[in-house]
PDB file of C-alpha atoms in Angstrom:
ATOM      1  CA  ALA A   1      55.838  66.549 130.130  1.00 61.00           C
ATOM      2  CA  PHE A   2      57.254  65.304 133.399  1.00 72.00           C
ATOM      3  CA  ASN A   3      60.712  66.006 133.237  1.00 69.00           C
ATOM      4  CA  ASN A   4      60.802  65.882 129.556  1.00 73.00           C
ATOM      5  CA  GLY A   5      59.843  62.298 129.356  1.00 74.00           C
ATOM      6  CA  THR A   6      63.238  61.560 131.228  1.00 73.00           C
ATOM      7  CA  PHE A   7      64.124  60.021 134.485  1.00 76.00           C
ATOM      8  CA  LEU A   8      64.378  62.558 137.357  1.00 77.00           C
ATOM      9  CA  ASN A   9      67.517  62.082 139.241  1.00 80.00           C
ATOM     10  CA  THR A  10      67.641  64.847 142.351  1.00 85.00           C
ATOM     11  CA  GLY A  11      71.286  64.796 144.008  1.00 82.00           C
ATOM     12  CA  PHE A  12      72.217  66.703 147.095  1.00 82.00           C
ATOM     13  CA  ASP A  13      75.729  68.060 147.873  1.00 79.00           C
ATOM     14  CA  ALA A  14      76.153  66.607 151.324  1.00 74.00           C
ATOM     15  CA  GLY A  15      76.217  63.043 149.980  1.00 76.00           C
ATOM     16  CA  SER A  16      74.135  59.995 149.019  1.00 83.00           C
ATOM     17  CA  SER A  17      70.407  60.315 149.021  1.00 85.00           C
ATOM     18  CA  VAL A  18      67.422  57.962 149.297  1.00 87.00           C
ATOM     19  CA  LEU A  19      63.463  59.045 149.591  1.00 90.00           C
ATOM     20  CA  TRP A  20      61.463  57.243 151.608  1.00 93.00           C
ATOM     21  CA  ASP A  21      58.168  58.831 150.906  1.00 95.00           C
ATOM     22  CA  ILE A  22      56.457  60.974 148.504  1.00 95.00           C
ATOM     23  CA  GLN A  23      52.967  62.683 148.161  1.00 97.00           C
ATOM     24  CA  ALA A  24      51.183  64.632 145.300  1.00 96.00           C
ATOM     25  CA  LEU A  25      50.185  68.390 146.131  1.00 96.00           C
ATOM     26  CA  PRO A  26      46.998  69.932 144.999  1.00 94.00           C
ATOM     27  CA  ASP A  27      48.857  72.108 142.574  1.00 93.00           C
ATOM     28  CA  GLY A  28      50.274  68.825 140.678  1.00 93.00           C
ATOM     29  CA  GLY A  29      53.600  69.232 142.159  1.00 94.00           C
ATOM     30  CA  MET A  30      54.962  66.811 144.591  1.00 95.00           C
ATOM     31  CA  ILE A  31      57.282  66.658 147.857  1.00 96.00           C
ATOM     32  CA  ALA A  32      59.537  64.098 149.109  1.00 95.00           C
ATOM     33  CA  ALA A  33      61.135  63.051 152.156  1.00 95.00           C
ATOM     34  CA  GLY A  34      64.088  60.914 153.244  1.00 92.00           C
ATOM     35  CA  THR A  35      67.715  60.605 154.099  1.00 90.00           C
ATOM     36  CA  VAL A  36      71.292  62.176 152.962  1.00 88.00           C
ATOM     37  CA  ARG A  37      74.331  59.601 153.761  1.00 85.00           C
ATOM     38  CA  VAL A  38      76.901  62.523 154.755  1.00 85.00           C
ATOM     39  CA  ARG A  39      79.944  62.171 152.747  1.00 81.00           C
ATOM     40  CA  HIS A  40      83.367  63.762 152.790  1.00 80.00           C
ATOM     41  CA  GLY A  41      84.901  63.609 149.374  1.00 81.00           C
ATOM     42  CA  GLN A  42      84.383  59.996 148.421  1.00 81.00           C
ATOM     43  CA  ARG A  43      83.990  58.672 151.905  1.00 83.00           C
ATOM     44  CA  LEU A  44      80.721  58.171 153.418  1.00 80.00           C
ATOM     45  CA  THR A  45      81.110  60.011 157.354  1.00 82.00           C
ATOM     46  CA  GLY A  46      78.390  57.528 159.122  1.00 79.00           C
ATOM     47  CA  GLU A  47      76.203  60.799 159.344  1.00 83.00           C
ATOM     48  CA  SER A  48      72.735  61.301 158.220  1.00 86.00           C
ATOM     49  CA  GLN A  49      70.427  64.305 157.373  1.00 88.00           C
ATOM     50  CA  LEU A  50      67.116  64.817 156.733  1.00 90.00           C
ATOM     51  CA  ALA A  51      66.633  65.325 152.900  1.00 91.00           C
ATOM     52  CA  LEU A  52      63.325  67.217 151.647  1.00 95.00           C
ATOM     53  CA  VAL A  53      62.704  67.922 148.152  1.00 95.00           C
ATOM     54  CA  LYS A  54      59.823  69.778 146.402  1.00 96.00           C
ATOM     55  CA  TYR A  55      58.991  69.712 142.783  1.00 94.00           C
ATOM     56  CA  ASN A  56      56.862  71.464 140.438  1.00 94.00           C
ATOM     57  CA  PHE A  57      54.108  69.565 138.440  1.00 92.00           C
ATOM     58  CA  ASP A  58      56.640  69.290 135.434  1.00 91.00           C
ATOM     59  CA  GLY A  59      59.354  67.762 137.583  1.00 90.00           C
ATOM     60  CA  SER A  60      61.415  70.863 137.758  1.00 92.00           C
ATOM     61  CA  LEU A  61      62.710  71.687 141.326  1.00 94.00           C
ATOM     62  CA  ASP A  62      60.459  74.447 143.069  1.00 95.00           C
ATOM     63  CA  PHE A  63      63.169  77.379 143.969  1.00 95.00           C
ATOM     64  CA  ASN A  64      60.498  78.741 146.499  1.00 94.00           C
ATOM     65  CA  PHE A  65      61.292  75.899 148.890  1.00 95.00           C
ATOM     66  CA  GLY A  66      64.335  75.209 151.270  1.00 91.00           C
ATOM     67  CA  ALA A  67      67.633  76.209 149.189  1.00 91.00           C
ATOM     68  CA  GLY A  68      66.701  75.925 145.408  1.00 92.00           C
ATOM     69  CA  GLY A  69      64.084  73.239 146.294  1.00 94.00           C
ATOM     70  CA  LYS A  70      65.960  70.924 148.454  1.00 93.00           C
ATOM     71  CA  ILE A  71      66.710  70.598 152.462  1.00 91.00           C
ATOM     72  CA  ALA A  72      69.263  68.751 153.287  1.00 87.00           C
ATOM     73  CA  ALA A  73      70.254  69.499 157.084  1.00 86.00           C
ATOM     74  CA  THR A  74      69.118  67.982 160.497  1.00 85.00           C
ATOM     75  CA  PRO A  75      66.501  70.228 162.078  1.00 86.00           C
ATOM     76  CA  ARG A  76      65.635  69.745 165.725  1.00 89.00           C
ATOM     77  CA  GLY A  77      67.850  66.810 165.493  1.00 85.00           C
ATOM     78  CA  MET A  78      66.260  64.822 162.850  1.00 88.00           C
ATOM     79  CA  ALA A  79      68.461  62.834 160.718  1.00 87.00           C
ATOM     80  CA  GLY A  80      66.292  61.368 158.301  1.00 89.00           C
ATOM     81  CA  ALA A  81      62.663  61.057 157.665  1.00 91.00           C
ATOM     82  CA  PHE A  82      60.811  57.789 156.302  1.00 92.00           C
ATOM     83  CA  GLN A  83      57.001  59.333 156.359  1.00 96.00           C
ATOM     84  CA  LEU A  84      55.540  62.669 155.041  1.00 97.00           C
ATOM     85  CA  GLU A  85      52.002  63.666 155.258  1.00 98.00           C
ATOM     86  CA  LEU A  86      50.335  66.643 153.793  1.00 98.00           C
ATOM     87  CA  THR A  87      48.272  69.126 156.186  1.00 98.00           C
ATOM     88  CA  PRO A  88      45.041  70.891 155.495  1.00 97.00           C
ATOM     89  CA  ASP A  89      46.924  74.636 155.884  1.00 96.00           C
ATOM     90  CA  GLY A  90      49.230  73.794 153.174  1.00 95.00           C
ATOM     91  CA  GLY A  91      52.313  72.607 155.042  1.00 96.00           C
ATOM     92  CA  PHE A  92      53.301  69.208 155.931  1.00 97.00           C
ATOM     93  CA  ILE A  93      54.477  66.765 158.824  1.00 98.00           C
ATOM     94  CA  VAL A  94      57.503  64.396 158.633  1.00 97.00           C
ATOM     95  CA  CYS A  95      58.397  61.451 160.998  1.00 95.00           C
ATOM     96  CA  GLY A  96      62.090  60.542 161.188  1.00 92.00           C
ATOM     97  CA  SER A  97      64.571  59.918 163.742  1.00 88.00           C
ATOM     98  CA  ALA A  98      67.383  61.571 165.251  1.00 81.00           C
ATOM     99  CA  THR A  99      68.932  57.978 165.648  1.00 66.00           C
ATOM    100  CA  THR A 100      68.571  55.863 162.723  1.00 53.00           C
ATOM    101  CA  GLY A 101      68.916  58.481 159.680  1.00 48.00           C
ATOM    102  CA  GLY A 102      65.362  57.845 159.342  1.00 47.00           C
ATOM    103  CA  ASN A 103      65.192  54.295 157.869  1.00 48.00           C
ATOM    104  CA  PRO A 104      61.943  52.715 158.382  1.00 50.00           C
ATOM    105  CA  MET A 105      63.612  49.409 159.361  1.00 46.00           C
ATOM    106  CA  GLU A 106      65.534  50.407 162.132  1.00 52.00           C
ATOM    107  CA  ALA A 107      63.019  52.015 164.260  1.00 51.00           C
ATOM    108  CA  SER A 108      64.645  52.623 167.553  1.00 53.00           C
ATOM    109  CA  GLY A 109      61.979  54.716 169.946  1.00 53.00           C
ATOM    110  CA  GLY A 110      63.920  58.078 168.967  1.00 77.00           C
ATOM    111  CA  GLU A 111      61.213  58.814 166.072  1.00 88.00           C
ATOM    112  CA  PHE A 112      59.321  62.089 166.086  1.00 92.00           C
ATOM    113  CA  LEU A 113      56.852  64.530 164.034  1.00 96.00           C
ATOM    114  CA  LEU A 114      58.165  67.519 162.797  1.00 96.00           C
ATOM    115  CA  LYS A 115      56.203  69.790 161.098  1.00 97.00           C
ATOM    116  CA  PHE A 116      57.342  72.369 158.207  1.00 96.00           C
ATOM    117  CA  THR A 117      55.285  75.306 156.183  1.00 96.00           C
ATOM    118  CA  SER A 118      54.845  75.026 152.399  1.00 94.00           C
ATOM    119  CA  THR A 119      58.097  76.904 151.674  1.00 93.00           C
ATOM    120  CA  GLY A 120      60.282  74.281 154.091  1.00 94.00           C
ATOM    121  CA  LYS A 121      60.615  76.388 157.331  1.00 95.00           C
ATOM    122  CA  ILE A 122      59.607  74.744 160.377  1.00 95.00           C
ATOM    123  CA  ASP A 123      56.385  75.541 161.667  1.00 97.00           C
ATOM    124  CA  THR A 124      56.855  76.842 165.343  1.00 96.00           C
ATOM    125  CA  THR A 125      53.301  76.872 166.384  1.00 96.00           C
ATOM    126  CA  PHE A 126      53.098  73.332 166.338  1.00 97.00           C
ATOM    127  CA  GLY A 127      53.892  71.117 169.335  1.00 95.00           C
ATOM    128  CA  LYS A 128      56.542  72.198 170.897  1.00 95.00           C
ATOM    129  CA  ASP A 129      58.835  74.581 168.639  1.00 95.00           C
ATOM    130  CA  GLY A 130      57.590  72.321 165.874  1.00 95.00           C
ATOM    131  CA  VAL A 131      58.489  68.814 167.324  1.00 94.00           C
ATOM    132  CA  LEU A 132      55.606  66.363 168.435  1.00 95.00           C
ATOM    133  CA  LYS A 133      57.233  62.983 170.218  1.00 93.00           C
ATOM    134  CA  PRO A 134      54.837  60.445 170.677  1.00 92.00           C
ATOM    135  CA  GLU A 135      55.558  57.394 172.554  1.00 85.00           C
ATOM    136  CA  ASN A 136      57.043  54.593 170.269  1.00 86.00           C
ATOM    137  CA  ILE A 137      55.483  56.177 166.993  1.00 90.00           C
ATOM    138  CA  ILE A 138      55.237  53.695 163.685  1.00 91.00           C
ATOM    139  CA  THR A 139      53.053  55.513 161.529  1.00 94.00           C
ATOM    140  CA  PHE A 140      50.538  58.490 161.524  1.00 97.00           C
ATOM    141  CA  ALA A 141      48.026  60.073 159.377  1.00 98.00           C
ATOM    142  CA  VAL A 142      46.528  63.618 159.070  1.00 98.00           C
ATOM    143  CA  ASP A 143      42.822  63.751 158.856  1.00 98.00           C
ATOM    144  CA  ALA A 144      40.906  66.562 157.018  1.00 97.00           C
ATOM    145  CA  GLN A 145      40.369  68.922 160.138  1.00 97.00           C
ATOM    146  CA  GLY A 146      44.212  68.443 160.415  1.00 97.00           C
ATOM    147  CA  ARG A 147      44.299  66.049 163.596  1.00 98.00           C
ATOM    148  CA  ILE A 148      47.078  63.842 163.677  1.00 98.00           C
ATOM    149  CA  LEU A 149      46.446  59.907 164.411  1.00 97.00           C
ATOM    150  CA  VAL A 150      49.374  58.140 165.336  1.00 97.00           C
ATOM    151  CA  GLY A 151      49.838  54.113 165.525  1.00 95.00           C
ATOM    152  CA  GLY A 152      52.400  52.975 167.916  1.00 92.00           C
ATOM    153  CA  TYR A 153      52.995  50.501 170.605  1.00 90.00           C
ATOM    154  CA  HIS A 154      53.334  50.480 174.399  1.00 89.00           C
ATOM    155  CA  ASP A 155      55.583  47.798 175.892  1.00 87.00           C
ATOM    156  CA  HIS A 156      54.626  46.648 179.818  1.00 87.00           C
ATOM    157  CA  ASP A 157      55.373  43.243 181.316  1.00 90.00           C
ATOM    158  CA  GLY A 158      57.398  41.630 178.681  1.00 89.00           C
ATOM    159  CA  LEU A 159      54.375  42.453 176.535  1.00 92.00           C
ATOM    160  CA  THR A 160      53.685  44.869 173.624  1.00 91.00           C
ATOM    161  CA  ASP A 161      50.300  46.432 172.645  1.00 93.00           C
ATOM    162  CA  ALA A 162      49.295  48.337 169.440  1.00 94.00           C
ATOM    163  CA  THR A 163      48.229  51.923 170.660  1.00 94.00           C
ATOM    164  CA  LEU A 164      46.262  54.648 168.280  1.00 95.00           C
ATOM    165  CA  THR A 165      46.410  58.003 169.640  1.00 96.00           C
ATOM    166  CA  ARG A 166      44.898  61.373 168.087  1.00 97.00           C
ATOM    167  CA  TYR A 167      46.817  65.213 168.370  1.00 97.00           C
ATOM    168  CA  THR A 168      44.717  68.282 167.510  1.00 98.00           C
ATOM    169  CA  ALA A 169      46.138  70.218 164.504  1.00 97.00           C
ATOM    170  CA  GLY A 170      48.303  72.160 166.757  1.00 97.00           C
ATOM    171  CA  GLY A 171      50.132  69.234 168.293  1.00 97.00           C
ATOM    172  CA  ALA A 172      48.399  68.927 171.436  1.00 96.00           C
ATOM    173  CA  LEU A 173      47.158  65.529 172.842  1.00 95.00           C
ATOM    174  CA  ASP A 174      43.200  65.665 171.558  1.00 96.00           C
ATOM    175  CA  THR A 175      41.274  65.062 175.196  1.00 90.00           C
TER     176      THR A 175
END
């Protein structure tokens, strides 16, 4: 049974947390991404960190991932994530921000993609040292070949146009 049929509660030592996205893994496990609002004692500091957690099929933490199944940090400056997509190589990509703590309701233009391996390490072969910074990203998807489709917008002359851009599995513009 999943978590012995009880509510699954995952805390982060650094502070209060919220998960914005979750993906089911092929082995029945799951991975989730969100934000930790950092606290000092009982007081929130105003700082935030990326929150990642990986569960086994039964709801237990996957101890082969991060530190005890969890990651709470600011890798490459990402202070929170609001979208997560699996990649065909077994890794995953998160979309988050360095400026808003990963709150999807507060898009700021500082959003970027960060690729991880299945064990929670940054995949430095992707983009520039694991990072891809598309212009004004709002959402993304990964296709069966690992290519990344990015939806966003472009501002010009007081108008905004929707954009769609495709990148290779390695994070290069697909020309």
